Short mmCIF file of C-alpha atoms in Angstrom, two decimals:
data_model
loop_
_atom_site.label_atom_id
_atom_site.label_comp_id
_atom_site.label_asym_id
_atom_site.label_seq_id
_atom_site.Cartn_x
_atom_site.Cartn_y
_atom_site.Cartn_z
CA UNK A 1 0.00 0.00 0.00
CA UNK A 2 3.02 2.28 1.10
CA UNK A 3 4.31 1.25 -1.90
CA UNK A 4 1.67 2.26 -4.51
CA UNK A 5 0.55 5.78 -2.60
CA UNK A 6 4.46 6.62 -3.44
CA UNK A 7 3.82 5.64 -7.00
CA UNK A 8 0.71 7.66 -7.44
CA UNK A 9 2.13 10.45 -5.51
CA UNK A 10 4.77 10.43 -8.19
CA UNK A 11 2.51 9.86 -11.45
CA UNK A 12 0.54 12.73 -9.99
CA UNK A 13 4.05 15.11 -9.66
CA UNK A 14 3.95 14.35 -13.21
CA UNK A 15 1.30 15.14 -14.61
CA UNK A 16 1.45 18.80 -12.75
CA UNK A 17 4.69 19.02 -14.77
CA UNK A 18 3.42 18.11 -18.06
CA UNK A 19 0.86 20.48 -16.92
CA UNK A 20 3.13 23.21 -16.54
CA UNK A 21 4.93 21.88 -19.55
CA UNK A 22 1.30 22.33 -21.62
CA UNK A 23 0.65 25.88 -20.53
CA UNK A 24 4.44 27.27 -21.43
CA UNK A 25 3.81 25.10 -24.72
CA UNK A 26 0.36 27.04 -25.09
CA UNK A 27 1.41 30.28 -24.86
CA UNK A 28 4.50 29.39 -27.36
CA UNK A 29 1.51 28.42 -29.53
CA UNK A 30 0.53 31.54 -29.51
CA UNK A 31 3.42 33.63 -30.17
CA UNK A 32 3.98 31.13 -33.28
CA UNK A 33 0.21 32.61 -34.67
CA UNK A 34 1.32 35.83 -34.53
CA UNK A 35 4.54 35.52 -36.24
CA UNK A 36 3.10 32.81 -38.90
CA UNK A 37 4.96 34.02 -41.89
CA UNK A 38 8.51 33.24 -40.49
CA UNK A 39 7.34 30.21 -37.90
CA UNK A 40 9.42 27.22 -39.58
CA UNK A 41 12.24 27.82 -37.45
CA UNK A 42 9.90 28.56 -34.54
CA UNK A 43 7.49 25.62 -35.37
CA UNK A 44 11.14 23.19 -35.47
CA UNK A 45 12.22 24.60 -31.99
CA UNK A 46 8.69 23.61 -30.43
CA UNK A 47 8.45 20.34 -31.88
CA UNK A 48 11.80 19.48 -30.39
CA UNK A 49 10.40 20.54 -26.98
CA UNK A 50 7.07 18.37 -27.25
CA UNK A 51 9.40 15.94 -27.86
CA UNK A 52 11.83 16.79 -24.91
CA UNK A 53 7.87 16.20 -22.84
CA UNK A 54 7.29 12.72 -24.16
CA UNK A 55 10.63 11.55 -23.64
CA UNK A 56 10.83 12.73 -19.93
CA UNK A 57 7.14 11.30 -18.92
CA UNK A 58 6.50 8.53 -21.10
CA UNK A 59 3.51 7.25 -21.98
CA UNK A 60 1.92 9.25 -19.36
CA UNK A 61 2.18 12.27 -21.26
CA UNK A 62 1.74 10.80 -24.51
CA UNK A 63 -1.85 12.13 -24.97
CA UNK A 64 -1.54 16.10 -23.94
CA UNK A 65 1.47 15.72 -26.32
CA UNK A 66 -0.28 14.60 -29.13
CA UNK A 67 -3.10 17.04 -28.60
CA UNK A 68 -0.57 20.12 -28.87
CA UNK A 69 1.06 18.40 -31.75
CA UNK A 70 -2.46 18.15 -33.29
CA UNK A 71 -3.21 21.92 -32.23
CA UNK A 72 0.14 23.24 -34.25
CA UNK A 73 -0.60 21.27 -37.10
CA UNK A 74 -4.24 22.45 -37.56
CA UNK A 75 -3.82 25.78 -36.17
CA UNK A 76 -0.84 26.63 -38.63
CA UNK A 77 -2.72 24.77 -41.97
CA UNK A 78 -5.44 26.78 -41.33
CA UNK A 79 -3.49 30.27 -41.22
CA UNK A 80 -1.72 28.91 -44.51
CA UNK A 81 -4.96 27.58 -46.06
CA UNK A 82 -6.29 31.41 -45.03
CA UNK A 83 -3.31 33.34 -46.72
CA UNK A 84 -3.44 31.18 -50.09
CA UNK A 85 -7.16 31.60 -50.38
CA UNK A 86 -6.17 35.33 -50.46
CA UNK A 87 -3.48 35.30 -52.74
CA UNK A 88 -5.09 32.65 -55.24
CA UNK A 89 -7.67 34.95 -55.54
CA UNK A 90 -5.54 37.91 -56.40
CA UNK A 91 -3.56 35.83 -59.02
CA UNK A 92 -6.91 35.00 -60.52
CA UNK A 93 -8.06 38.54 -60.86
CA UNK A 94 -4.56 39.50 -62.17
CA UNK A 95 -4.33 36.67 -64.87
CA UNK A 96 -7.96 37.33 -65.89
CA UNK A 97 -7.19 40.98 -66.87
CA UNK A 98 -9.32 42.62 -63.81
CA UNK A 99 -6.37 43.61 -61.83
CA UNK A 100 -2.71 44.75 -63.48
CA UNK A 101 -1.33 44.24 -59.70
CA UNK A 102 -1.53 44.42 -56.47
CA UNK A 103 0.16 44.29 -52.90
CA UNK A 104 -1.41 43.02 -49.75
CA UNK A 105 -0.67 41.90 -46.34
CA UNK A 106 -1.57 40.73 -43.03
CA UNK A 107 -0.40 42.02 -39.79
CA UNK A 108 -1.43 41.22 -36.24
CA UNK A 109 -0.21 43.57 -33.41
CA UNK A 110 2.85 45.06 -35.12
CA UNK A 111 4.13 41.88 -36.89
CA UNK A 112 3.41 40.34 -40.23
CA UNK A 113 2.17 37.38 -41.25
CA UNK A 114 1.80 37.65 -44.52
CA UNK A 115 2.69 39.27 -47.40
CA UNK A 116 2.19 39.00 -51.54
CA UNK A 117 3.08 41.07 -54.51
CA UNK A 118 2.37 40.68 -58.02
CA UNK A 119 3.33 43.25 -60.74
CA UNK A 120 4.56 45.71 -57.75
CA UNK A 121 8.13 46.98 -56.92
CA UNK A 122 9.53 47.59 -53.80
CA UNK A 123 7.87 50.87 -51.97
CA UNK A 124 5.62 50.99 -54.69
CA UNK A 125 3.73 54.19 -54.82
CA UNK A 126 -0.33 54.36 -54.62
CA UNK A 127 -2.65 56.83 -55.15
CA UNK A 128 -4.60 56.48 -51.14
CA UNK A 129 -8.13 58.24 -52.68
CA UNK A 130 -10.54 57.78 -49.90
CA UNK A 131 -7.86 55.85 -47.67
CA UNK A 132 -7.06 59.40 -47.15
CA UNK A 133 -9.82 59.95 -44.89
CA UNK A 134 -8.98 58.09 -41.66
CA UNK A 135 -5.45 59.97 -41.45
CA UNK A 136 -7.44 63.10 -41.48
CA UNK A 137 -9.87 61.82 -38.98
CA UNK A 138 -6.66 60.96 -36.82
CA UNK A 139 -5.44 64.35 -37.28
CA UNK A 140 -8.38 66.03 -35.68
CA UNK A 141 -8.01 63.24 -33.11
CA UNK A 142 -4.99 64.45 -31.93
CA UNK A 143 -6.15 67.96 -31.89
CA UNK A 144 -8.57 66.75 -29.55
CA UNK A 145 -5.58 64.95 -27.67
CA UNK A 146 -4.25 68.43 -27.17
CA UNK A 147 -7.16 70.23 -26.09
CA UNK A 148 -7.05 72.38 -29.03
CA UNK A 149 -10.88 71.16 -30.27
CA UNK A 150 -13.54 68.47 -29.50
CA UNK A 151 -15.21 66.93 -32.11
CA UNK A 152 -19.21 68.23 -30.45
CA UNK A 153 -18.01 71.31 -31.39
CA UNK A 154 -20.28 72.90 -34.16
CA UNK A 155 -17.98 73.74 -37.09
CA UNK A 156 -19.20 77.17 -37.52
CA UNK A 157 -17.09 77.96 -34.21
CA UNK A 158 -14.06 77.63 -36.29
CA UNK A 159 -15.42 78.76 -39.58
CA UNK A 160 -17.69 81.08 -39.33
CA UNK A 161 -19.09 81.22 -43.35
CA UNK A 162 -20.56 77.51 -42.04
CA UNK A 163 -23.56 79.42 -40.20
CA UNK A 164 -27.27 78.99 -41.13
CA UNK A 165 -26.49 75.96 -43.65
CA UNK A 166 -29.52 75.47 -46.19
CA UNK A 167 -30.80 72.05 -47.08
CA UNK A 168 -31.52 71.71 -51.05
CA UNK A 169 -33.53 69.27 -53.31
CA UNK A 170 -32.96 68.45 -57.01
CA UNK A 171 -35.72 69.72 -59.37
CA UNK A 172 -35.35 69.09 -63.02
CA UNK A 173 -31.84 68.35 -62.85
CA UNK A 174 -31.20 71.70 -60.47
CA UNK A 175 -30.32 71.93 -56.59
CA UNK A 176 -32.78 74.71 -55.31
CA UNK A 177 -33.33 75.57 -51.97
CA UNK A 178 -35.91 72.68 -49.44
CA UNK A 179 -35.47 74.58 -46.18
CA UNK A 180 -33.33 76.19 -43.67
CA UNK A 181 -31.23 73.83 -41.29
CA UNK A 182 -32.73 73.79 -37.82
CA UNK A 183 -29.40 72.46 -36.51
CA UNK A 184 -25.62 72.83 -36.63
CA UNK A 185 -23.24 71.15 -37.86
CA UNK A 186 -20.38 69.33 -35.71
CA UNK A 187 -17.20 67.70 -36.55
CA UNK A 188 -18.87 64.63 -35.05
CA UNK A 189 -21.10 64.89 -37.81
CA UNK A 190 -18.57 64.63 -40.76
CA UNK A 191 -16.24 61.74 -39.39
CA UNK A 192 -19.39 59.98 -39.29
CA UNK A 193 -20.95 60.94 -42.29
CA UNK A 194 -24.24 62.45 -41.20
CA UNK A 195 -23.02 65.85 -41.91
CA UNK A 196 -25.42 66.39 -45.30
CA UNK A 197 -22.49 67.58 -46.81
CA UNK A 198 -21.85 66.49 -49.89
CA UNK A 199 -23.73 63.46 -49.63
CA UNK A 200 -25.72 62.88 -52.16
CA UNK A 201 -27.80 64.11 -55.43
CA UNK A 202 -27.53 67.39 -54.11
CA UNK A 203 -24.03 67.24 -53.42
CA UNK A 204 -23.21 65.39 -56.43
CA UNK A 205 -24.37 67.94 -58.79
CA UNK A 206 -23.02 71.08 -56.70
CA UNK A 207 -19.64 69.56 -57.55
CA UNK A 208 -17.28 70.69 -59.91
CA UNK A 209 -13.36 69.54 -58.75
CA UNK A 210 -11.36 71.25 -56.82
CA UNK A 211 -9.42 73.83 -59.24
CA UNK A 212 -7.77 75.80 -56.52
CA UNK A 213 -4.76 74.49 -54.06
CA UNK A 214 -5.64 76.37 -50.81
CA UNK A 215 -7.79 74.45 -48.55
CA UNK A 216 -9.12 77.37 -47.09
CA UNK A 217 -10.70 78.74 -50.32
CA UNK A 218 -12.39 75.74 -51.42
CA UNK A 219 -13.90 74.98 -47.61
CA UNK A 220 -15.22 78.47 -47.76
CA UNK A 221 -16.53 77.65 -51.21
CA UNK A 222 -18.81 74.54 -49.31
CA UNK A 223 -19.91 76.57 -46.59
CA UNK A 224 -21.87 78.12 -49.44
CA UNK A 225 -23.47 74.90 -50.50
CA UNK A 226 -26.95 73.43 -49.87
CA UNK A 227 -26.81 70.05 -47.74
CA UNK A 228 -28.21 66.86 -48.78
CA UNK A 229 -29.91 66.64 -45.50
CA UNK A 230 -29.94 67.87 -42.23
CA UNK A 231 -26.70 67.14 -40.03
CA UNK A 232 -27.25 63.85 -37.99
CA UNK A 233 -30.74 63.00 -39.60
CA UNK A 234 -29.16 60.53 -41.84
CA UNK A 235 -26.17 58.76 -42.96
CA UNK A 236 -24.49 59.36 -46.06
CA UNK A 237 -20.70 59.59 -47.56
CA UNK A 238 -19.26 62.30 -48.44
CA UNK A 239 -16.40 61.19 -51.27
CA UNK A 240 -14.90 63.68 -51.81
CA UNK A 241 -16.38 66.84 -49.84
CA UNK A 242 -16.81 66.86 -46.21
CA UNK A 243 -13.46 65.71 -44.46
CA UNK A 244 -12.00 68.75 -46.24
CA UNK A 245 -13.56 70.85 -43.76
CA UNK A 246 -12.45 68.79 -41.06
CA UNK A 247 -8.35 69.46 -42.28
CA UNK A 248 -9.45 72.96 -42.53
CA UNK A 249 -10.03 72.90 -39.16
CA UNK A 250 -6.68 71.33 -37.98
CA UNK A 251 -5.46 74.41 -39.62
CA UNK A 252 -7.27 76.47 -38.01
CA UNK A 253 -6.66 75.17 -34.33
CA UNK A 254 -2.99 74.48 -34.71
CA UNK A 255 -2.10 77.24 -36.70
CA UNK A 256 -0.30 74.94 -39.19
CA UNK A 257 -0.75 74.25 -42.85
CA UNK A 258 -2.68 70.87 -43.14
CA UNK A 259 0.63 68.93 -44.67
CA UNK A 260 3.15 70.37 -42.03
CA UNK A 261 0.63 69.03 -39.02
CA UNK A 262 0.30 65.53 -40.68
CA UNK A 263 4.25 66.12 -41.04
CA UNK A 264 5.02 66.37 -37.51
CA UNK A 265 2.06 65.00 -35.69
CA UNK A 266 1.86 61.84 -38.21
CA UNK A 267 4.26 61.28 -41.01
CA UNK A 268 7.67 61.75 -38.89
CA UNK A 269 6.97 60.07 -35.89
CA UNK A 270 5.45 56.68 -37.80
CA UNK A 271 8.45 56.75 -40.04
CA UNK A 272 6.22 57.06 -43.09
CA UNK A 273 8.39 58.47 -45.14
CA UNK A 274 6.43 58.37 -48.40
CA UNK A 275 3.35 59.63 -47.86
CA UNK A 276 2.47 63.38 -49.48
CA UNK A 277 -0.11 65.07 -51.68
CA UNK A 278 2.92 65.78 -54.27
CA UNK A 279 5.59 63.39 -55.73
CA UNK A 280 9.11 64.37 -56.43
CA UNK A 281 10.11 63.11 -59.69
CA UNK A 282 11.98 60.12 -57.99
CA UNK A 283 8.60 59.22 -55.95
CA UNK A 284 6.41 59.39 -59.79
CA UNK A 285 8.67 56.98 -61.34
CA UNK A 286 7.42 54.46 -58.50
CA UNK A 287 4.04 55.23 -58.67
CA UNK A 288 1.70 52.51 -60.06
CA UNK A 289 0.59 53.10 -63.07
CA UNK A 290 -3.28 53.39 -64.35
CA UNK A 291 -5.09 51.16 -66.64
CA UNK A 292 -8.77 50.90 -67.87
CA UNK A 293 -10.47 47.53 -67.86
CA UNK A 294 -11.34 45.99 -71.39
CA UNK A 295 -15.11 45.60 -71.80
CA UNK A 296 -13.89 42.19 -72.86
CA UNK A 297 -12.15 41.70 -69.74
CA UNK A 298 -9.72 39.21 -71.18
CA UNK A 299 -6.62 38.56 -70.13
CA UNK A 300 -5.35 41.03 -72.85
CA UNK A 301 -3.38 43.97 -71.37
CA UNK A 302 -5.43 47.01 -70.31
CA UNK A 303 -4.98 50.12 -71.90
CA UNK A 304 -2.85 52.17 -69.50
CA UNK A 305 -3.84 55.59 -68.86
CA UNK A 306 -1.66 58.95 -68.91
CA UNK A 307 0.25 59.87 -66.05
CA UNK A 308 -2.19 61.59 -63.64
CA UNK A 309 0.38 63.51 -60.68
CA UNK A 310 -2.93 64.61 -58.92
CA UNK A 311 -3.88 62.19 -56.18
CA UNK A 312 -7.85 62.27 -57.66
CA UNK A 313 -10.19 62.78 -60.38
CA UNK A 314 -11.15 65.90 -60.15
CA UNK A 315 -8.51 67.24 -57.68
CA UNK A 316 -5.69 69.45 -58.34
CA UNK A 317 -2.16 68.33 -58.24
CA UNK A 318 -0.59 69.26 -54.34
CA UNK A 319 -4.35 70.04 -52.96
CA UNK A 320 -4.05 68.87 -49.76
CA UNK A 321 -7.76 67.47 -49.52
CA UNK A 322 -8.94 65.72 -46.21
CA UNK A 323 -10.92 63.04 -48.22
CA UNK A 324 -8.68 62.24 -51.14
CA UNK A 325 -5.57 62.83 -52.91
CA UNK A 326 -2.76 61.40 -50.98
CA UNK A 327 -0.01 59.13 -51.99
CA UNK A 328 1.53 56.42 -50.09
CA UNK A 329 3.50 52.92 -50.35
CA UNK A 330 2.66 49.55 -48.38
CA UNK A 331 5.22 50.31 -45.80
CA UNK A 332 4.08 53.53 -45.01
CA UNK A 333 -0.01 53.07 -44.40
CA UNK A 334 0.87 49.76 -42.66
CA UNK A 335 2.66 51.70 -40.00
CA UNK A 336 -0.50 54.38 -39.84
CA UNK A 337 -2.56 50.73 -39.39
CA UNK A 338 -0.22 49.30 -36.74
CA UNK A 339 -0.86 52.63 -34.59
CA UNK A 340 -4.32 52.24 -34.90
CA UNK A 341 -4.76 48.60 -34.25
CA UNK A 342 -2.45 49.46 -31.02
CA UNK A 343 -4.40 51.99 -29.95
CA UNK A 344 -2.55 55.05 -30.63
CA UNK A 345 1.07 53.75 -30.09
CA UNK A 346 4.33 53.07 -32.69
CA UNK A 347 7.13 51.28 -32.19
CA UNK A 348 7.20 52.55 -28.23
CA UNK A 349 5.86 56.34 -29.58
CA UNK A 350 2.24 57.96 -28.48
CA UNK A 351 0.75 59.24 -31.71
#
């Protein structure tokens, strides 16, 4: 009896240590996940530790080993099966003729797992168009960070012209004036897109480009228009109208021109190094180049378009627009991403 109570005592002294064994094994698990795209080595190292386990408890352990074995094995085929499904269907779009190429990735809390490029160099320039609009909505964000402005505040406190805003209506093709707007607008309103600004028929047919570079006279110029509804009544995007007010207004607080804020506040301290409204000739001979889709769509090559140095349709060259226009590589807006998925930090930096 003495005898066997000693043996148990000892299978049970065991099995805390494969225990303990499981849970450091567990949480290696988990660091492999997150750094998927370069786990072989990783994946080698932890296979020679499960098998360190077995060979110090036996067939005691046997079964929790197998079960983490099993674990790896499904956990990593299914992040691989994941991350081909992607780029298969990339390649398929590319070698149909609906793509010319792409870049895309995968990161989870500051590391990647995952990366593919067809037809793209290295820092490969793109146009950002409405990928724009979140690094203007961090902008004001950081105003707010500083006390300079909260985004409740009504818009005509920092530019005035937006006072007694007029909702329209299309008749016959023409915006004419539906009624006055019973309440102001707030910077809360545009980063959500319930402003009325821009947002719509209305909106649509009050628009004719930007052909100015100062982002002070064109805001002034949409204080002036009719709204598509009234603020925070409904939900609509604005493409390429409403956030412009909202970088007008970073201005306006800071007392900086909209690119030397994002400059400072944004660009420098995320290393994006990049990312601007207007190329220098060694930045356009990176940028990706246009192309219109056949109406065939078959795997002929599209017809590529001329070189357009303005970051939009319909936008000036060097406007430095809140909702579109910016230019940026991979690299760069992956950074800006990384901050945001860890809440407002960089590579040890508070943005």
């Amino acid at each position: 009896i003495v005898q066997q109570q000693a043996d148990n005592k000892k299978l049970l002294l065991d099995k805390e240590e494969i225990d303990r064994e499981n849970s450091e094994l567990s949480k290696q698990i988990v660091e492999l996940e997150k750094l998927l795209g370069e786990s072989q080595g990783e994946t080698q190292k932890l296979k020679m530790k499960l098998e360190n386990v077995e060979s110090a408890y036996g067939q005691a352990g046997q079964t929790e080993v197998d079960s983490i074995v099993g674990k790896i094995k499904s956990r990593l085929s299914s992040e691989h099966e994941k991350y081909l499904e992607i780029k298969n269907a990339i390649q398929e779009r590319v070698d149909c003729g609906l793509m010319h190429s792409a870049t895309i990735g995968v990161s989870v809390k500051g590391q990647e797992l995952f990366r593919y490029k067809i037809g793209t160099i290295d820092r490969q320039i793109f146009r950002l168009a409405s990928m724009t609009k979140p690094i203007t909505a961090a902008a004001i964000l950081i105003c707010q960070d500083m006390g300079l402005v909260s985004v409740k505040d009504e818009v005509e406190k920092y530019i005035p012209s937006f006072q007694n805003m007029k909702v329209g209506k299309v008749v016959d093709g023409k915006v004419v004036f539906d009624k006055d707007c019973p309440v102001p607008m707030t910077i809360e309103h545009i980063l959500t897109h319930s402003s009325g600004l821009g947002s719509g028929d209305v909106g649509n047919l009050q628009w004719e480009g930007v052909k100015v570079n100062e982002l002070e006279e064109q805001v002034e110029k949409y204080s002036k228009w009719y709204l598509d509804f009234v603020p925070g009544s409904s939900q609509l995007y604005s493409g390429t109208v409403a956030l412009d007010v909202v970088a007008r207004i970073v201005e306006v607080v800071s007392g900086m021109k909209y690119i030397d804020f994002l400059k400072k506040y944004l660009f420098e301290p995320l290393d994006m190094i990049d990312t601007t409204y207007k190329l220098t000739e060694e930045q356009k001979a990176r940028l990706v180049p246009m192309y219109q889709i056949n109406e065939e769509r078959t795997n002929s090559f599209h017809k590529e378009l001329e070189d357009r140095y303005a970051g939009f349709d319909g936008i000036e060259e060097g406007y430095t627009s809140g909702c579109a226009g910016m230019f940026s590589t991979y690299d760069d807006y992956s950074h800006f991403a990384s901050m945001l998925a860890n809440g407002g930090e960089y590579n040890g930096k508070r943005i």
